[in-house]
Short mmCIF file of N, CA and C in Angstrom, two decimals:
data_model
loop_
_atom_site.label_atom_id
_atom_site.label_comp_id
_atom_site.label_asym_id
_atom_site.label_seq_id
_atom_site.Cartn_x
_atom_site.Cartn_y
_atom_site.Cartn_z
N ASN A 1 0.36 -1.15 0.06
CA ASN A 1 0.04 0.03 0.19
C ASN A 1 0.67 1.16 -0.12
N GLU A 2 2.19 1.15 -0.03
CA GLU A 2 2.84 2.12 -0.02
C GLU A 2 3.18 3.19 -1.66
N ALA A 3 3.11 4.26 -1.35
CA ALA A 3 3.17 4.69 -2.95
C ALA A 3 4.28 4.67 -3.59
N GLU A 4 5.82 4.58 -2.73
CA GLU A 4 6.82 3.89 -3.15
C GLU A 4 7.71 2.76 -2.28
N PRO A 5 7.02 1.56 -2.83
CA PRO A 5 7.63 0.39 -1.36
C PRO A 5 8.99 0.71 -1.26
N LEU A 6 9.11 0.64 0.13
CA LEU A 6 10.68 1.02 0.73
C LEU A 6 11.52 -0.19 0.69
N SER A 7 10.75 -1.33 0.51
CA SER A 7 10.97 -3.14 -0.04
C SER A 7 12.26 -2.68 -1.26
N ILE A 8 11.15 -1.94 -2.22
CA ILE A 8 12.16 -2.24 -3.52
C ILE A 8 13.09 -1.45 -3.56
N LEU A 9 13.11 -0.09 -2.46
CA LEU A 9 14.51 0.83 -2.93
C LEU A 9 15.50 0.27 -1.95
N GLU A 10 14.99 -0.42 -0.93
CA GLU A 10 15.99 -1.34 -0.10
C GLU A 10 17.00 -2.61 -0.66
N ALA A 11 16.12 -3.06 -1.36
CA ALA A 11 17.08 -4.08 -2.76
C ALA A 11 17.79 -3.66 -3.97
N LEU A 12 16.74 -2.50 -4.27
CA LEU A 12 17.67 -1.81 -5.43
C LEU A 12 19.33 -1.55 -4.96
N SER A 13 19.37 -0.87 -3.66
CA SER A 13 20.22 -0.16 -2.97
C SER A 13 21.33 -1.13 -2.82
N GLU A 14 20.82 -2.69 -2.54
CA GLU A 14 21.71 -3.86 -2.40
C GLU A 14 22.08 -4.60 -3.35
N GLY A 15 21.89 -4.17 -4.49
CA GLY A 15 21.97 -4.51 -5.61
C GLY A 15 21.09 -6.01 -6.13
N VAL A 16 20.17 -6.12 -5.33
CA VAL A 16 19.05 -7.04 -5.54
C VAL A 16 18.34 -7.03 -6.59
N PRO A 17 18.20 -7.72 -7.68
CA PRO A 17 17.42 -7.51 -8.81
C PRO A 17 15.75 -7.62 -8.47
N VAL A 18 15.04 -6.88 -8.77
CA VAL A 18 13.68 -6.80 -8.29
C VAL A 18 12.68 -6.92 -9.53
N VAL A 19 11.88 -8.24 -8.96
CA VAL A 19 10.48 -8.67 -9.84
C VAL A 19 9.20 -8.17 -8.96
N ALA A 20 8.38 -7.27 -9.62
CA ALA A 20 7.50 -6.45 -9.30
C ALA A 20 6.23 -6.62 -9.76
N SER A 21 4.76 -6.53 -9.65
CA SER A 21 3.65 -6.49 -10.16
C SER A 21 3.51 -5.28 -10.91
N ASP A 22 2.99 -4.72 -11.61
CA ASP A 22 2.49 -3.52 -12.14
C ASP A 22 1.73 -2.58 -11.32
N ARG A 23 1.64 -2.82 -10.07
CA ARG A 23 0.57 -1.91 -9.02
C ARG A 23 1.05 -0.76 -8.69
N GLY A 24 0.39 0.33 -8.92
CA GLY A 24 0.43 1.73 -8.23
C GLY A 24 1.62 2.18 -9.03
N CYS A 25 2.54 2.97 -8.27
CA CYS A 25 3.73 3.64 -8.77
C CYS A 25 5.12 3.01 -9.81
N ILE A 26 5.22 1.50 -9.02
CA ILE A 26 5.70 0.71 -9.27
C ILE A 26 6.20 0.79 -10.92
N PRO A 27 5.99 0.41 -12.00
CA PRO A 27 6.09 0.52 -12.95
C PRO A 27 7.08 1.97 -13.68
N SER A 28 6.43 2.83 -13.53
CA SER A 28 7.38 4.29 -13.26
C SER A 28 8.37 4.31 -11.90
N MET A 29 8.44 3.98 -11.18
CA MET A 29 9.47 3.50 -10.49
C MET A 29 10.72 2.94 -10.93
N LEU A 30 10.55 1.94 -11.29
CA LEU A 30 11.80 0.66 -12.24
C LEU A 30 11.79 0.96 -13.46
N GLY A 31 10.74 1.24 -14.37
CA GLY A 31 11.33 1.25 -15.76
C GLY A 31 11.52 0.05 -15.99
N THR A 32 12.61 -0.54 -16.85
CA THR A 32 12.65 -1.30 -17.27
C THR A 32 14.26 -1.80 -17.33
N GLY A 33 14.60 -2.87 -17.43
CA GLY A 33 16.07 -3.38 -17.11
C GLY A 33 16.46 -4.69 -16.58
N SER A 34 17.73 -4.68 -16.75
CA SER A 34 17.80 -6.78 -16.36
C SER A 34 17.64 -6.73 -14.49
N GLY A 35 18.22 -5.38 -14.16
CA GLY A 35 17.74 -5.50 -12.43
C GLY A 35 16.67 -5.03 -11.91
N ARG A 36 15.72 -5.07 -13.21
CA ARG A 36 14.30 -5.02 -12.56
C ARG A 36 13.13 -5.02 -13.51
N VAL A 37 12.23 -5.75 -13.49
CA VAL A 37 10.65 -6.53 -13.88
C VAL A 37 9.96 -6.08 -13.37
N VAL A 38 8.97 -5.83 -14.41
CA VAL A 38 7.46 -5.42 -14.11
C VAL A 38 6.74 -6.14 -14.61
N ALA A 39 5.51 -6.46 -14.27
CA ALA A 39 4.81 -7.83 -14.76
C ALA A 39 3.27 -7.59 -14.57
N PRO A 40 2.52 -7.68 -15.49
CA PRO A 40 1.12 -7.34 -15.01
C PRO A 40 0.78 -8.48 -13.72
N LEU A 41 -0.36 -8.02 -13.47
CA LEU A 41 -0.69 -8.76 -11.94
C LEU A 41 -1.27 -10.18 -12.39
N ASP A 42 -1.79 -10.13 -13.15
CA ASP A 42 -2.46 -11.45 -13.81
C ASP A 42 -1.47 -12.33 -14.27
N GLN A 43 0.13 -11.92 -14.37
CA GLN A 43 1.01 -12.68 -15.52
C GLN A 43 2.19 -12.67 -14.20
N TYR A 44 1.62 -12.07 -13.41
CA TYR A 44 3.08 -11.88 -12.26
C TYR A 44 3.81 -13.14 -11.99
N VAL A 45 2.87 -14.48 -11.57
CA VAL A 45 3.56 -15.40 -10.75
C VAL A 45 4.24 -16.43 -12.16
N GLU A 46 3.87 -16.34 -13.31
CA GLU A 46 4.47 -16.74 -14.59
C GLU A 46 5.85 -16.23 -14.78
N HIS A 47 5.58 -14.82 -14.85
CA HIS A 47 6.66 -13.68 -15.31
C HIS A 47 7.66 -13.83 -14.37
N ALA A 48 7.68 -13.87 -12.67
CA ALA A 48 8.36 -13.74 -11.86
C ALA A 48 9.29 -15.46 -11.69
N ALA A 49 8.82 -16.42 -12.11
CA ALA A 49 9.15 -17.90 -11.71
C ALA A 49 10.13 -18.24 -13.04
N ARG A 50 9.53 -17.51 -14.22
CA ARG A 50 10.53 -17.65 -15.42
C ARG A 50 11.87 -16.63 -15.30
N THR A 51 11.86 -15.30 -14.60
CA THR A 51 12.97 -14.42 -14.51
C THR A 51 13.82 -14.84 -13.56
N ILE A 52 13.24 -15.25 -12.47
CA ILE A 52 13.89 -15.77 -11.43
C ILE A 52 14.88 -17.08 -11.91
N ARG A 53 13.88 -17.54 -12.62
CA ARG A 53 14.74 -19.18 -13.46
C ARG A 53 15.93 -18.81 -14.16
N GLU A 54 15.72 -17.70 -14.96
CA GLU A 54 16.64 -17.06 -16.27
C GLU A 54 18.26 -16.94 -14.95
N LEU A 55 17.79 -16.30 -14.17
CA LEU A 55 18.82 -15.25 -13.25
C LEU A 55 19.41 -16.56 -12.53
N ILE A 56 18.96 -17.51 -12.11
CA ILE A 56 19.53 -18.42 -11.16
C ILE A 56 20.48 -19.11 -12.42
N GLY A 57 20.06 -19.17 -13.56
CA GLY A 57 20.73 -20.14 -14.33
C GLY A 57 21.88 -19.50 -15.00
N ASP A 58 21.90 -18.30 -14.86
CA ASP A 58 23.16 -17.73 -15.68
C ASP A 58 23.81 -16.31 -14.76
N PRO A 59 25.24 -16.91 -14.25
CA PRO A 59 25.95 -16.39 -13.35
C PRO A 59 26.07 -14.94 -13.79
N GLN A 60 26.31 -14.44 -15.33
CA GLN A 60 26.82 -13.66 -15.85
C GLN A 60 25.69 -12.40 -15.95
N LEU A 61 24.52 -13.06 -16.03
CA LEU A 61 23.66 -12.41 -15.97
C LEU A 61 22.68 -11.64 -14.88
N ILE A 62 22.84 -12.80 -14.07
CA ILE A 62 22.60 -12.17 -12.30
C ILE A 62 23.76 -10.92 -12.08
N GLU A 63 25.01 -10.94 -12.63
CA GLU A 63 25.96 -10.01 -12.15
C GLU A 63 25.25 -8.79 -12.79
N VAL A 64 25.13 -9.04 -14.13
CA VAL A 64 24.47 -7.66 -14.66
C VAL A 64 22.96 -6.94 -14.20
N ALA A 65 22.32 -8.09 -13.85
CA ALA A 65 21.14 -7.55 -13.30
C ALA A 65 21.29 -6.68 -11.87
N ARG A 66 22.61 -7.22 -11.05
CA ARG A 66 22.85 -6.70 -9.80
C ARG A 66 23.32 -5.37 -9.88
N SER A 67 23.98 -5.10 -10.76
CA SER A 67 24.64 -4.28 -11.35
C SER A 67 23.95 -3.13 -11.68
N ASP A 68 22.76 -3.55 -12.33
CA ASP A 68 21.72 -2.56 -13.08
C ASP A 68 21.02 -2.23 -11.85
N ALA A 69 20.79 -2.89 -11.05
CA ALA A 69 19.77 -2.56 -9.84
C ALA A 69 20.31 -1.48 -9.12
N ARG A 70 21.22 -1.45 -8.79
CA ARG A 70 22.08 -0.85 -7.94
C ARG A 70 22.20 0.56 -9.07
N GLU A 71 22.40 0.41 -10.23
CA GLU A 71 22.13 2.02 -10.83
C GLU A 71 20.80 2.63 -11.02
N THR A 72 20.07 1.27 -10.81
CA THR A 72 18.54 1.84 -10.58
C THR A 72 18.48 3.17 -9.41
N PHE A 73 19.20 2.08 -8.36
CA PHE A 73 19.12 3.05 -7.03
C PHE A 73 19.46 4.40 -6.91
N ASP A 74 20.77 4.65 -7.71
CA ASP A 74 21.44 5.58 -7.53
C ASP A 74 21.09 6.84 -8.57
N ALA A 75 20.25 6.33 -9.46
CA ALA A 75 19.56 7.02 -10.13
C ALA A 75 18.18 7.71 -9.64
N LEU A 76 17.39 6.82 -9.34
CA LEU A 76 16.34 7.26 -8.28
C LEU A 76 16.48 8.05 -7.10
N LYS A 77 17.74 7.74 -6.27
CA LYS A 77 18.43 8.82 -5.36
C LYS A 77 18.56 10.24 -5.99
N LEU A 78 19.19 9.84 -7.00
CA LEU A 78 19.18 11.62 -7.46
C LEU A 78 18.14 12.19 -7.47
N ARG A 79 17.02 11.80 -8.29
CA ARG A 79 15.59 12.17 -8.72
C ARG A 79 15.32 12.94 -7.59
N ALA A 80 15.16 11.65 -6.52
CA ALA A 80 14.57 12.43 -5.37
C ALA A 80 15.44 13.36 -4.92
N LYS A 81 16.85 13.67 -4.76
CA LYS A 81 17.34 14.97 -4.29
C LYS A 81 16.76 15.92 -5.31
N SER A 82 16.90 16.39 -6.03
CA SER A 82 16.29 17.16 -7.32
C SER A 82 15.44 17.40 -6.72
N GLN A 83 14.35 16.58 -6.93
CA GLN A 83 13.07 16.76 -6.44
C GLN A 83 12.54 17.46 -5.36
N LEU A 84 13.65 17.17 -4.06
CA LEU A 84 13.28 18.08 -2.84
C LEU A 84 13.85 19.14 -3.05
N ARG A 85 14.96 19.22 -3.52
CA ARG A 85 15.54 21.06 -3.74
C ARG A 85 14.56 21.64 -4.55
N ASP A 86 13.78 21.24 -5.76
CA ASP A 86 13.01 22.03 -6.43
C ASP A 86 11.81 22.30 -5.30
N LEU A 87 11.14 21.75 -4.33
CA LEU A 87 10.42 21.39 -3.38
C LEU A 87 10.71 22.48 -2.20
N ILE A 88 11.99 22.71 -1.71
CA ILE A 88 12.44 23.61 -0.91
C ILE A 88 12.60 24.77 -1.63
N SER A 89 13.43 24.82 -2.63
CA SER A 89 13.44 26.15 -3.48
C SER A 89 11.78 26.92 -3.94
N ALA A 90 10.70 26.30 -3.91
CA ALA A 90 10.04 26.57 -4.51
C ALA A 90 9.11 27.11 -3.10
N ILE A 91 9.07 26.72 -2.28
CA ILE A 91 8.61 26.90 -0.69
C ILE A 91 9.29 28.12 -0.22
N ALA A 92 10.74 28.26 -0.70
CA ALA A 92 11.55 29.39 -0.24
C ALA A 92 11.08 30.87 -0.90
N ASN A 93 10.59 30.75 -2.03
CA ASN A 93 10.36 31.91 -3.21
C ASN A 93 9.01 32.00 -2.84
N LYS A 94 8.13 31.03 -2.44
CA LYS A 94 6.80 31.67 -1.84
C LYS A 94 6.55 32.26 -0.70
N GLY A 95 7.69 32.06 0.21
CA GLY A 95 8.04 32.84 1.56
C GLY A 95 8.36 34.20 0.94
N LEU A 96 9.51 34.25 0.09
CA LEU A 96 9.99 35.37 -0.16
C LEU A 96 9.13 36.38 -0.75
N SER A 97 7.90 35.60 -1.53
CA SER A 97 6.79 36.63 -2.28
C SER A 97 5.51 37.14 -1.66
N THR A 98 5.72 36.59 -0.43
CA THR A 98 4.27 36.91 0.57
C THR A 98 4.83 38.12 1.78
#
């Protein structure tokens, strides 16, 4: 029920590939890549099982996915910092104009 599930952010920050359903903001949060897979809810179990089998069966693929997960986290962190700066700036500018 979270807007941005912390469990996804925690997994990405540790380089753990994420397989999630397409609920809420998860698709826009994760995008696409080898370290993050978003599946429609009605196809989630099959999609997740296939993805996990592929990752387990290919050591190189899992390393690429782990790296991609960390890069995704770093990008999300930069985006959040930028949004926070913009918010603080908007609040500060609003305070100056009143």
